[in-house]
Amino acid sequence: MKTCRLHRSSLILPFLAAPLFAQSLVNPGFEGQESGWSKSGRVEIADWAAETGQSGAAFQGWVSEAEGHFEQSLRTVPDSIYTFKIRGKKQPNFPTGDIYIKAEFYGKDNLTRVGTAPIVSNVAPVLTTEWQTFIITAETPAEASYVHFSFGFRGGQKPDLKTLGMAAAWDNAELSCFVKEPVIKEEKNPVAREVKSFIRDLSPFQKKGSP
């Protein structure tokens, strides 16, 4: 199931209960159209690019010195760490160049980049002709309101147009996130004192045979 899963403490106390959030990529399988994804340059949705389903995302490496990318933007969950995964492979004669997966964070206007430099993984050296999973992880800056995930290519060599097998294919994107536990300082937070007192009260039961 391609959803954003938030993990919180397994200690169940009424006064610490918090709502769970969920996010999903739109059209993670690139089925039939670009819905959910923006695109730029020499990329397309094609049936021959599918790993599963009816279609996948493709890079047109047969175009001279081509470049392009797919991108999707989502509102951020505060204090979270995102993991973006996508399956990819290349055809035997895909031109060499940069093939990247990227995460960028933006402010409230969804135009101004915030936080550190974009998190970029260049997968060109390890992309093969077999389907494999590529992963990028990024921590949400405090000032971020949106996160953009993209994958693309650039700087390819001039191809020999008489050569076949010059594309790369992508499919089955997936997003997950982990919400960091809040740091509770006991001396400033009465709830923290209640939690520690609750745990101490349980200690007589955690004798021999207890985990």
mmCIF file with all atom_site columns, C-alpha atoms in Angstrom:
data_model
loop_
_atom_site.group_PDB
_atom_site.id
_atom_site.type_symbol
_atom_site.label_atom_id
_atom_site.label_alt_id
_atom_site.label_comp_id
_atom_site.label_asym_id
_atom_site.label_entity_id
_atom_site.label_seq_id
_atom_site.pdbx_PDB_ins_code
_atom_site.Cartn_x
_atom_site.Cartn_y
_atom_site.Cartn_z
_atom_site.occupancy
_atom_site.B_iso_or_equiv
_atom_site.pdbx_formal_charge
_atom_site.auth_seq_id
_atom_site.auth_comp_id
_atom_site.auth_asym_id
_atom_site.auth_atom_id
_atom_site.pdbx_PDB_model_num
ATOM 1   C CA . MET A 1 1   ? 0.000  0.000   0.000   1.00 0.00 ? 1   MET A CA 1
ATOM 2   C CA . LYS A 1 2   ? 1.664  3.225   -1.158  1.00 0.00 ? 2   LYS A CA 1
ATOM 3   C CA . THR A 1 3   ? 0.912  5.553   1.728   1.00 0.00 ? 3   THR A CA 1
ATOM 4   C CA . CYS A 1 4   ? 2.807  7.712   4.167   1.00 0.00 ? 4   CYS A CA 1
ATOM 5   C CA . ARG A 1 5   ? 2.879  5.806   7.442   1.00 0.00 ? 5   ARG A CA 1
ATOM 6   C CA . LEU A 1 6   ? 3.489  7.716   10.664  1.00 0.00 ? 6   LEU A CA 1
ATOM 7   C CA . HIS A 1 7   ? 4.920  5.814   13.606  1.00 0.00 ? 7   HIS A CA 1
ATOM 8   C CA . ARG A 1 8   ? 4.443  6.963   17.177  1.00 0.00 ? 8   ARG A CA 1
ATOM 9   C CA . SER A 1 9   ? 5.197  5.608   20.620  1.00 0.00 ? 9   SER A CA 1
ATOM 10  C CA . SER A 1 10  ? 3.643  2.277   21.568  1.00 0.00 ? 10  SER A CA 1
ATOM 11  C CA . LEU A 1 11  ? 2.992  3.575   25.123  1.00 0.00 ? 11  LEU A CA 1
ATOM 12  C CA . ILE A 1 12  ? -0.772 4.164   25.214  1.00 0.00 ? 12  ILE A CA 1
ATOM 13  C CA . LEU A 1 13  ? -1.763 6.936   27.596  1.00 0.00 ? 13  LEU A CA 1
ATOM 14  C CA . PRO A 1 14  ? -4.920 9.040   27.118  1.00 0.00 ? 14  PRO A CA 1
ATOM 15  C CA . PHE A 1 15  ? -3.168 12.326  27.770  1.00 0.00 ? 15  PHE A CA 1
ATOM 16  C CA . LEU A 1 16  ? -0.487 11.561  25.181  1.00 0.00 ? 16  LEU A CA 1
ATOM 17  C CA . ALA A 1 17  ? -2.839 10.470  22.411  1.00 0.00 ? 17  ALA A CA 1
ATOM 18  C CA . ALA A 1 18  ? -2.246 12.279  19.122  1.00 0.00 ? 18  ALA A CA 1
ATOM 19  C CA . PRO A 1 19  ? -3.991 12.125  15.732  1.00 0.00 ? 19  PRO A CA 1
ATOM 20  C CA . LEU A 1 20  ? -2.373 10.139  12.942  1.00 0.00 ? 20  LEU A CA 1
ATOM 21  C CA . PHE A 1 21  ? -1.819 11.709  9.544   1.00 0.00 ? 21  PHE A CA 1
ATOM 22  C CA . ALA A 1 22  ? -1.537 9.994   6.190   1.00 0.00 ? 22  ALA A CA 1
ATOM 23  C CA . GLN A 1 23  ? -0.233 11.012  2.796   1.00 0.00 ? 23  GLN A CA 1
ATOM 24  C CA . SER A 1 24  ? -0.159 9.249   -0.516  1.00 0.00 ? 24  SER A CA 1
ATOM 25  C CA . LEU A 1 25  ? 1.568  9.905   -3.786  1.00 0.00 ? 25  LEU A CA 1
ATOM 26  C CA . VAL A 1 26  ? -0.939 10.594  -6.544  1.00 0.00 ? 26  VAL A CA 1
ATOM 27  C CA . ASN A 1 27  ? -0.694 7.982   -9.291  1.00 0.00 ? 27  ASN A CA 1
ATOM 28  C CA . PRO A 1 28  ? 2.446  6.237   -7.941  1.00 0.00 ? 28  PRO A CA 1
ATOM 29  C CA . GLY A 1 29  ? 2.210  3.637   -10.707 1.00 0.00 ? 29  GLY A CA 1
ATOM 30  C CA . PHE A 1 30  ? 2.063  6.176   -13.577 1.00 0.00 ? 30  PHE A CA 1
ATOM 31  C CA . GLU A 1 31  ? -1.087 4.528   -14.844 1.00 0.00 ? 31  GLU A CA 1
ATOM 32  C CA . GLY A 1 32  ? -2.219 5.811   -18.219 1.00 0.00 ? 32  GLY A CA 1
ATOM 33  C CA . GLN A 1 33  ? -1.489 9.485   -17.709 1.00 0.00 ? 33  GLN A CA 1
ATOM 34  C CA . GLU A 1 34  ? 0.592  12.051  -15.828 1.00 0.00 ? 34  GLU A CA 1
ATOM 35  C CA . SER A 1 35  ? -2.054 12.707  -13.150 1.00 0.00 ? 35  SER A CA 1
ATOM 36  C CA . GLY A 1 36  ? -0.318 13.845  -9.952  1.00 0.00 ? 36  GLY A CA 1
ATOM 37  C CA . TRP A 1 37  ? 3.033  14.387  -11.657 1.00 0.00 ? 37  TRP A CA 1
ATOM 38  C CA . SER A 1 38  ? 4.414  17.433  -13.415 1.00 0.00 ? 38  SER A CA 1
ATOM 39  C CA . LYS A 1 39  ? 6.962  16.787  -16.147 1.00 0.00 ? 39  LYS A CA 1
ATOM 40  C CA . SER A 1 40  ? 9.563  18.693  -18.111 1.00 0.00 ? 40  SER A CA 1
ATOM 41  C CA . GLY A 1 41  ? 11.768 17.854  -21.070 1.00 0.00 ? 41  GLY A CA 1
ATOM 42  C CA . ARG A 1 42  ? 12.131 14.554  -22.897 1.00 0.00 ? 42  ARG A CA 1
ATOM 43  C CA . VAL A 1 43  ? 10.066 12.259  -20.674 1.00 0.00 ? 43  VAL A CA 1
ATOM 44  C CA . GLU A 1 44  ? 6.761  10.479  -21.221 1.00 0.00 ? 44  GLU A CA 1
ATOM 45  C CA . ILE A 1 45  ? 4.254  7.952   -19.883 1.00 0.00 ? 45  ILE A CA 1
ATOM 46  C CA . ALA A 1 46  ? 4.482  4.758   -21.949 1.00 0.00 ? 46  ALA A CA 1
ATOM 47  C CA . ASP A 1 47  ? 3.104  1.225   -21.816 1.00 0.00 ? 47  ASP A CA 1
ATOM 48  C CA . TRP A 1 48  ? 6.522  -0.286  -22.593 1.00 0.00 ? 48  TRP A CA 1
ATOM 49  C CA . ALA A 1 49  ? 7.959  1.406   -19.466 1.00 0.00 ? 49  ALA A CA 1
ATOM 50  C CA . ALA A 1 50  ? 5.750  -0.507  -17.009 1.00 0.00 ? 50  ALA A CA 1
ATOM 51  C CA . GLU A 1 51  ? 7.072  -2.954  -14.446 1.00 0.00 ? 51  GLU A CA 1
ATOM 52  C CA . THR A 1 52  ? 3.524  -3.693  -13.303 1.00 0.00 ? 52  THR A CA 1
ATOM 53  C CA . GLY A 1 53  ? 0.179  -2.317  -14.425 1.00 0.00 ? 53  GLY A CA 1
ATOM 54  C CA . GLN A 1 54  ? -0.457 -0.688  -17.784 1.00 0.00 ? 54  GLN A CA 1
ATOM 55  C CA . SER A 1 55  ? 2.251  1.980   -18.017 1.00 0.00 ? 55  SER A CA 1
ATOM 56  C CA . GLY A 1 56  ? 5.315  3.586   -16.464 1.00 0.00 ? 56  GLY A CA 1
ATOM 57  C CA . ALA A 1 57  ? 7.492  6.695   -16.732 1.00 0.00 ? 57  ALA A CA 1
ATOM 58  C CA . ALA A 1 58  ? 10.175 6.847   -19.432 1.00 0.00 ? 58  ALA A CA 1
ATOM 59  C CA . PHE A 1 59  ? 13.272 8.888   -20.262 1.00 0.00 ? 59  PHE A CA 1
ATOM 60  C CA . GLN A 1 60  ? 13.803 9.449   -24.004 1.00 0.00 ? 60  GLN A CA 1
ATOM 61  C CA . GLY A 1 61  ? 17.514 8.813   -24.288 1.00 0.00 ? 61  GLY A CA 1
ATOM 62  C CA . TRP A 1 62  ? 17.360 8.568   -28.070 1.00 0.00 ? 62  TRP A CA 1
ATOM 63  C CA . VAL A 1 63  ? 16.949 12.360  -28.338 1.00 0.00 ? 63  VAL A CA 1
ATOM 64  C CA . SER A 1 64  ? 20.296 14.146  -28.756 1.00 0.00 ? 64  SER A CA 1
ATOM 65  C CA . GLU A 1 65  ? 21.614 15.609  -25.473 1.00 0.00 ? 65  GLU A CA 1
ATOM 66  C CA . ALA A 1 66  ? 18.157 15.323  -23.940 1.00 0.00 ? 66  ALA A CA 1
ATOM 67  C CA . GLU A 1 67  ? 17.181 16.042  -20.352 1.00 0.00 ? 67  GLU A CA 1
ATOM 68  C CA . GLY A 1 68  ? 13.938 15.999  -18.362 1.00 0.00 ? 68  GLY A CA 1
ATOM 69  C CA . HIS A 1 69  ? 12.239 15.022  -15.131 1.00 0.00 ? 69  HIS A CA 1
ATOM 70  C CA . PHE A 1 70  ? 9.030  14.050  -13.333 1.00 0.00 ? 70  PHE A CA 1
ATOM 71  C CA . GLU A 1 71  ? 8.083  15.793  -10.084 1.00 0.00 ? 71  GLU A CA 1
ATOM 72  C CA . GLN A 1 72  ? 5.379  15.658  -7.402  1.00 0.00 ? 72  GLN A CA 1
ATOM 73  C CA . SER A 1 73  ? 4.729  18.177  -4.604  1.00 0.00 ? 73  SER A CA 1
ATOM 74  C CA . LEU A 1 74  ? 3.129  17.399  -1.227  1.00 0.00 ? 74  LEU A CA 1
ATOM 75  C CA . ARG A 1 75  ? 2.421  19.322  1.957   1.00 0.00 ? 75  ARG A CA 1
ATOM 76  C CA . THR A 1 76  ? 4.858  18.348  4.679   1.00 0.00 ? 76  THR A CA 1
ATOM 77  C CA . VAL A 1 77  ? 4.165  16.686  8.022   1.00 0.00 ? 77  VAL A CA 1
ATOM 78  C CA . PRO A 1 78  ? 6.113  18.569  10.733  1.00 0.00 ? 78  PRO A CA 1
ATOM 79  C CA . ASP A 1 79  ? 9.068  16.892  12.466  1.00 0.00 ? 79  ASP A CA 1
ATOM 80  C CA . SER A 1 80  ? 9.176  14.045  9.975   1.00 0.00 ? 80  SER A CA 1
ATOM 81  C CA . ILE A 1 81  ? 11.686 12.077  7.937   1.00 0.00 ? 81  ILE A CA 1
ATOM 82  C CA . TYR A 1 82  ? 10.548 11.146  4.425   1.00 0.00 ? 82  TYR A CA 1
ATOM 83  C CA . THR A 1 83  ? 11.644 8.146   2.391   1.00 0.00 ? 83  THR A CA 1
ATOM 84  C CA . PHE A 1 84  ? 10.920 8.148   -1.338  1.00 0.00 ? 84  PHE A CA 1
ATOM 85  C CA . LYS A 1 85  ? 11.362 4.928   -3.301  1.00 0.00 ? 85  LYS A CA 1
ATOM 86  C CA . ILE A 1 86  ? 11.034 4.184   -7.001  1.00 0.00 ? 86  ILE A CA 1
ATOM 87  C CA . ARG A 1 87  ? 11.782 1.227   -9.256  1.00 0.00 ? 87  ARG A CA 1
ATOM 88  C CA . GLY A 1 88  ? 13.916 1.794   -12.332 1.00 0.00 ? 88  GLY A CA 1
ATOM 89  C CA . LYS A 1 89  ? 15.989 0.240   -15.091 1.00 0.00 ? 89  LYS A CA 1
ATOM 90  C CA . LYS A 1 90  ? 17.633 1.282   -18.348 1.00 0.00 ? 90  LYS A CA 1
ATOM 91  C CA . GLN A 1 91  ? 17.817 -0.214  -21.807 1.00 0.00 ? 91  GLN A CA 1
ATOM 92  C CA . PRO A 1 92  ? 21.282 -1.429  -22.875 1.00 0.00 ? 92  PRO A CA 1
ATOM 93  C CA . ASN A 1 93  ? 22.192 1.654   -24.915 1.00 0.00 ? 93  ASN A CA 1
ATOM 94  C CA . PHE A 1 94  ? 20.790 4.438   -22.727 1.00 0.00 ? 94  PHE A CA 1
ATOM 95  C CA . PRO A 1 95  ? 23.291 7.334   -23.067 1.00 0.00 ? 95  PRO A CA 1
ATOM 96  C CA . THR A 1 96  ? 25.515 8.049   -20.085 1.00 0.00 ? 96  THR A CA 1
ATOM 97  C CA . GLY A 1 97  ? 24.927 11.187  -18.001 1.00 0.00 ? 97  GLY A CA 1
ATOM 98  C CA . ASP A 1 98  ? 23.333 12.213  -14.700 1.00 0.00 ? 98  ASP A CA 1
ATOM 99  C CA . ILE A 1 99  ? 20.293 10.202  -13.607 1.00 0.00 ? 99  ILE A CA 1
ATOM 100 C CA . TYR A 1 100 ? 19.046 11.505  -10.305 1.00 0.00 ? 100 TYR A CA 1
ATOM 101 C CA . ILE A 1 101 ? 16.441 11.253  -7.554  1.00 0.00 ? 101 ILE A CA 1
ATOM 102 C CA . LYS A 1 102 ? 15.912 14.450  -5.575  1.00 0.00 ? 102 LYS A CA 1
ATOM 103 C CA . ALA A 1 103 ? 14.056 15.844  -2.539  1.00 0.00 ? 103 ALA A CA 1
ATOM 104 C CA . GLU A 1 104 ? 13.611 19.594  -1.986  1.00 0.00 ? 104 GLU A CA 1
ATOM 105 C CA . PHE A 1 105 ? 11.710 21.510  0.688   1.00 0.00 ? 105 PHE A CA 1
ATOM 106 C CA . TYR A 1 106 ? 9.798  24.768  0.151   1.00 0.00 ? 106 TYR A CA 1
ATOM 107 C CA . GLY A 1 107 ? 8.122  27.398  2.307   1.00 0.00 ? 107 GLY A CA 1
ATOM 108 C CA . LYS A 1 108 ? 4.494  28.475  2.517   1.00 0.00 ? 108 LYS A CA 1
ATOM 109 C CA . ASP A 1 109 ? 4.466  29.934  -0.997  1.00 0.00 ? 109 ASP A CA 1
ATOM 110 C CA . ASN A 1 110 ? 5.684  26.608  -2.448  1.00 0.00 ? 110 ASN A CA 1
ATOM 111 C CA . LEU A 1 111 ? 8.219  28.645  -4.442  1.00 0.00 ? 111 LEU A CA 1
ATOM 112 C CA . THR A 1 112 ? 11.004 29.555  -2.009  1.00 0.00 ? 112 THR A CA 1
ATOM 113 C CA . ARG A 1 113 ? 13.351 26.714  -1.152  1.00 0.00 ? 113 ARG A CA 1
ATOM 114 C CA . VAL A 1 114 ? 14.109 26.329  2.553   1.00 0.00 ? 114 VAL A CA 1
ATOM 115 C CA . GLY A 1 115 ? 16.444 24.244  4.673   1.00 0.00 ? 115 GLY A CA 1
ATOM 116 C CA . THR A 1 116 ? 19.642 22.731  3.396   1.00 0.00 ? 116 THR A CA 1
ATOM 117 C CA . ALA A 1 117 ? 20.592 22.141  -0.221  1.00 0.00 ? 117 ALA A CA 1
ATOM 118 C CA . PRO A 1 118 ? 18.447 19.623  -2.146  1.00 0.00 ? 118 PRO A CA 1
ATOM 119 C CA . ILE A 1 119 ? 19.024 15.983  -1.251  1.00 0.00 ? 119 ILE A CA 1
ATOM 120 C CA . VAL A 1 120 ? 20.213 14.429  -4.514  1.00 0.00 ? 120 VAL A CA 1
ATOM 121 C CA . SER A 1 121 ? 21.209 10.873  -5.345  1.00 0.00 ? 121 SER A CA 1
ATOM 122 C CA . ASN A 1 122 ? 22.934 10.266  -8.688  1.00 0.00 ? 122 ASN A CA 1
ATOM 123 C CA . VAL A 1 123 ? 21.946 6.719   -9.624  1.00 0.00 ? 123 VAL A CA 1
ATOM 124 C CA . ALA A 1 124 ? 23.591 6.640   -13.069 1.00 0.00 ? 124 ALA A CA 1
ATOM 125 C CA . PRO A 1 125 ? 26.563 4.506   -11.944 1.00 0.00 ? 125 PRO A CA 1
ATOM 126 C CA . VAL A 1 126 ? 24.319 1.785   -10.522 1.00 0.00 ? 126 VAL A CA 1
ATOM 127 C CA . LEU A 1 127 ? 21.344 1.812   -12.905 1.00 0.00 ? 127 LEU A CA 1
ATOM 128 C CA . THR A 1 128 ? 21.274 -1.504  -14.771 1.00 0.00 ? 128 THR A CA 1
ATOM 129 C CA . THR A 1 129 ? 19.060 -3.295  -17.281 1.00 0.00 ? 129 THR A CA 1
ATOM 130 C CA . GLU A 1 130 ? 17.242 -5.085  -14.423 1.00 0.00 ? 130 GLU A CA 1
ATOM 131 C CA . TRP A 1 131 ? 14.498 -3.559  -12.294 1.00 0.00 ? 131 TRP A CA 1
ATOM 132 C CA . GLN A 1 132 ? 15.804 -2.363  -8.935  1.00 0.00 ? 132 GLN A CA 1
ATOM 133 C CA . THR A 1 133 ? 14.688 -0.061  -6.122  1.00 0.00 ? 133 THR A CA 1
ATOM 134 C CA . PHE A 1 134 ? 16.229 3.382   -5.550  1.00 0.00 ? 134 PHE A CA 1
ATOM 135 C CA . ILE A 1 135 ? 15.720 5.201   -2.252  1.00 0.00 ? 135 ILE A CA 1
ATOM 136 C CA . ILE A 1 136 ? 16.236 8.750   -0.998  1.00 0.00 ? 136 ILE A CA 1
ATOM 137 C CA . THR A 1 137 ? 15.641 9.958   2.573   1.00 0.00 ? 137 THR A CA 1
ATOM 138 C CA . ALA A 1 138 ? 15.200 13.571  3.717   1.00 0.00 ? 138 ALA A CA 1
ATOM 139 C CA . GLU A 1 139 ? 14.450 15.226  7.058   1.00 0.00 ? 139 GLU A CA 1
ATOM 140 C CA . THR A 1 140 ? 11.821 17.990  7.095   1.00 0.00 ? 140 THR A CA 1
ATOM 141 C CA . PRO A 1 141 ? 13.167 21.442  8.070   1.00 0.00 ? 141 PRO A CA 1
ATOM 142 C CA . ALA A 1 142 ? 11.118 23.336  10.656  1.00 0.00 ? 142 ALA A CA 1
ATOM 143 C CA . GLU A 1 143 ? 10.251 26.111  8.182   1.00 0.00 ? 143 GLU A CA 1
ATOM 144 C CA . ALA A 1 144 ? 9.074  23.774  5.387   1.00 0.00 ? 144 ALA A CA 1
ATOM 145 C CA . SER A 1 145 ? 5.468  23.587  4.203   1.00 0.00 ? 145 SER A CA 1
ATOM 146 C CA . TYR A 1 146 ? 5.967  21.542  1.017   1.00 0.00 ? 146 TYR A CA 1
ATOM 147 C CA . VAL A 1 147 ? 8.262  18.795  -0.176  1.00 0.00 ? 147 VAL A CA 1
ATOM 148 C CA . HIS A 1 148 ? 9.040  18.071  -3.837  1.00 0.00 ? 148 HIS A CA 1
ATOM 149 C CA . PHE A 1 149 ? 10.196 14.650  -4.980  1.00 0.00 ? 149 PHE A CA 1
ATOM 150 C CA . SER A 1 150 ? 11.616 14.357  -8.473  1.00 0.00 ? 150 SER A CA 1
ATOM 151 C CA . PHE A 1 151 ? 13.587 12.007  -10.687 1.00 0.00 ? 151 PHE A CA 1
ATOM 152 C CA . GLY A 1 152 ? 15.185 12.907  -13.975 1.00 0.00 ? 152 GLY A CA 1
ATOM 153 C CA . PHE A 1 153 ? 18.203 12.880  -16.272 1.00 0.00 ? 153 PHE A CA 1
ATOM 154 C CA . ARG A 1 154 ? 20.528 15.377  -17.943 1.00 0.00 ? 154 ARG A CA 1
ATOM 155 C CA . GLY A 1 155 ? 23.795 15.675  -19.782 1.00 0.00 ? 155 GLY A CA 1
ATOM 156 C CA . GLY A 1 156 ? 23.486 12.568  -21.917 1.00 0.00 ? 156 GLY A CA 1
ATOM 157 C CA . GLN A 1 157 ? 25.941 11.964  -24.720 1.00 0.00 ? 157 GLN A CA 1
ATOM 158 C CA . LYS A 1 158 ? 24.875 12.433  -28.324 1.00 0.00 ? 158 LYS A CA 1
ATOM 159 C CA . PRO A 1 159 ? 23.323 9.102   -29.294 1.00 0.00 ? 159 PRO A CA 1
ATOM 160 C CA . ASP A 1 160 ? 23.708 7.209   -32.502 1.00 0.00 ? 160 ASP A CA 1
ATOM 161 C CA . LEU A 1 161 ? 20.191 7.455   -33.851 1.00 0.00 ? 161 LEU A CA 1
ATOM 162 C CA . LYS A 1 162 ? 20.584 4.137   -35.671 1.00 0.00 ? 162 LYS A CA 1
ATOM 163 C CA . THR A 1 163 ? 20.939 2.351   -32.324 1.00 0.00 ? 163 THR A CA 1
ATOM 164 C CA . LEU A 1 164 ? 17.934 0.896   -30.519 1.00 0.00 ? 164 LEU A CA 1
ATOM 165 C CA . GLY A 1 165 ? 17.433 0.402   -26.789 1.00 0.00 ? 165 GLY A CA 1
ATOM 166 C CA . MET A 1 166 ? 18.131 3.983   -25.643 1.00 0.00 ? 166 MET A CA 1
ATOM 167 C CA . ALA A 1 167 ? 15.463 4.585   -22.984 1.00 0.00 ? 167 ALA A CA 1
ATOM 168 C CA . ALA A 1 168 ? 15.148 4.291   -19.211 1.00 0.00 ? 168 ALA A CA 1
ATOM 169 C CA . ALA A 1 169 ? 11.963 3.153   -17.431 1.00 0.00 ? 169 ALA A CA 1
ATOM 170 C CA . TRP A 1 170 ? 10.517 3.907   -13.987 1.00 0.00 ? 170 TRP A CA 1
ATOM 171 C CA . ASP A 1 171 ? 7.510  2.577   -12.088 1.00 0.00 ? 171 ASP A CA 1
ATOM 172 C CA . ASN A 1 172 ? 5.950  1.864   -8.680  1.00 0.00 ? 172 ASN A CA 1
ATOM 173 C CA . ALA A 1 173 ? 6.956  4.940   -6.698  1.00 0.00 ? 173 ALA A CA 1
ATOM 174 C CA . GLU A 1 174 ? 6.345  4.787   -2.950  1.00 0.00 ? 174 GLU A CA 1
ATOM 175 C CA . LEU A 1 175 ? 6.382  7.298   -0.098  1.00 0.00 ? 175 LEU A CA 1
ATOM 176 C CA . SER A 1 176 ? 6.706  6.710   3.627   1.00 0.00 ? 176 SER A CA 1
ATOM 177 C CA . CYS A 1 177 ? 7.555  8.936   6.552   1.00 0.00 ? 177 CYS A CA 1
ATOM 178 C CA . PHE A 1 178 ? 8.540  8.623   10.178  1.00 0.00 ? 178 PHE A CA 1
ATOM 179 C CA . VAL A 1 179 ? 7.449  11.254  12.684  1.00 0.00 ? 179 VAL A CA 1
ATOM 180 C CA . LYS A 1 180 ? 10.181 11.916  15.201  1.00 0.00 ? 180 LYS A CA 1
ATOM 181 C CA . GLU A 1 181 ? 9.319  11.498  18.870  1.00 0.00 ? 181 GLU A CA 1
ATOM 182 C CA . PRO A 1 182 ? 9.103  14.827  20.732  1.00 0.00 ? 182 PRO A CA 1
ATOM 183 C CA . VAL A 1 183 ? 11.807 15.463  23.315  1.00 0.00 ? 183 VAL A CA 1
ATOM 184 C CA . ILE A 1 184 ? 10.088 15.919  26.675  1.00 0.00 ? 184 ILE A CA 1
ATOM 185 C CA . LYS A 1 185 ? 12.103 17.575  29.433  1.00 0.00 ? 185 LYS A CA 1
ATOM 186 C CA . GLU A 1 186 ? 10.840 16.444  32.821  1.00 0.00 ? 186 GLU A CA 1
ATOM 187 C CA . GLU A 1 187 ? 11.759 19.565  34.758  1.00 0.00 ? 187 GLU A CA 1
ATOM 188 C CA . LYS A 1 188 ? 9.661  21.756  32.450  1.00 0.00 ? 188 LYS A CA 1
ATOM 189 C CA . ASN A 1 189 ? 6.815  19.450  31.559  1.00 0.00 ? 189 ASN A CA 1
ATOM 190 C CA . PRO A 1 190 ? 4.348  18.030  34.116  1.00 0.00 ? 190 PRO A CA 1
ATOM 191 C CA . VAL A 1 191 ? 3.149  15.449  31.573  1.00 0.00 ? 191 VAL A CA 1
ATOM 192 C CA . ALA A 1 192 ? 6.655  13.986  31.425  1.00 0.00 ? 192 ALA A CA 1
ATOM 193 C CA . ARG A 1 193 ? 6.684  13.584  35.201  1.00 0.00 ? 193 ARG A CA 1
ATOM 194 C CA . GLU A 1 194 ? 3.346  11.762  35.019  1.00 0.00 ? 194 GLU A CA 1
ATOM 195 C CA . VAL A 1 195 ? 4.712  9.399   32.348  1.00 0.00 ? 195 VAL A CA 1
ATOM 196 C CA . LYS A 1 196 ? 7.825  8.543   34.357  1.00 0.00 ? 196 LYS A CA 1
ATOM 197 C CA . SER A 1 197 ? 5.746  8.064   37.496  1.00 0.00 ? 197 SER A CA 1
ATOM 198 C CA . PHE A 1 198 ? 3.409  5.741   35.572  1.00 0.00 ? 198 PHE A CA 1
ATOM 199 C CA . ILE A 1 199 ? 6.377  3.672   34.375  1.00 0.00 ? 199 ILE A CA 1
ATOM 200 C CA . ARG A 1 200 ? 7.874  3.458   37.874  1.00 0.00 ? 200 ARG A CA 1
ATOM 201 C CA . ASP A 1 201 ? 4.519  2.256   39.232  1.00 0.00 ? 201 ASP A CA 1
ATOM 202 C CA . LEU A 1 202 ? 4.640  -0.628  36.750  1.00 0.00 ? 202 LEU A CA 1
ATOM 203 C CA . SER A 1 203 ? 8.085  -1.731  37.893  1.00 0.00 ? 203 SER A CA 1
ATOM 204 C CA . PRO A 1 204 ? 6.900  -4.254  40.575  1.00 0.00 ? 204 PRO A CA 1
ATOM 205 C CA . PHE A 1 205 ? 5.227  -6.265  37.802  1.00 0.00 ? 205 PHE A CA 1
ATOM 206 C CA . GLN A 1 206 ? 8.389  -6.376  35.697  1.00 0.00 ? 206 GLN A CA 1
ATOM 207 C CA . LYS A 1 207 ? 10.137 -8.969  37.778  1.00 0.00 ? 207 LYS A CA 1
ATOM 208 C CA . LYS A 1 208 ? 11.375 -12.384 36.837  1.00 0.00 ? 208 LYS A CA 1
ATOM 209 C CA . GLY A 1 209 ? 9.928  -13.605 33.541  1.00 0.00 ? 209 GLY A CA 1
ATOM 210 C CA . SER A 1 210 ? 8.942  -10.128 32.335  1.00 0.00 ? 210 SER A CA 1
ATOM 211 C CA . PRO A 1 211 ? 10.560 -8.610  29.243  1.00 0.00 ? 211 PRO A CA 1
#
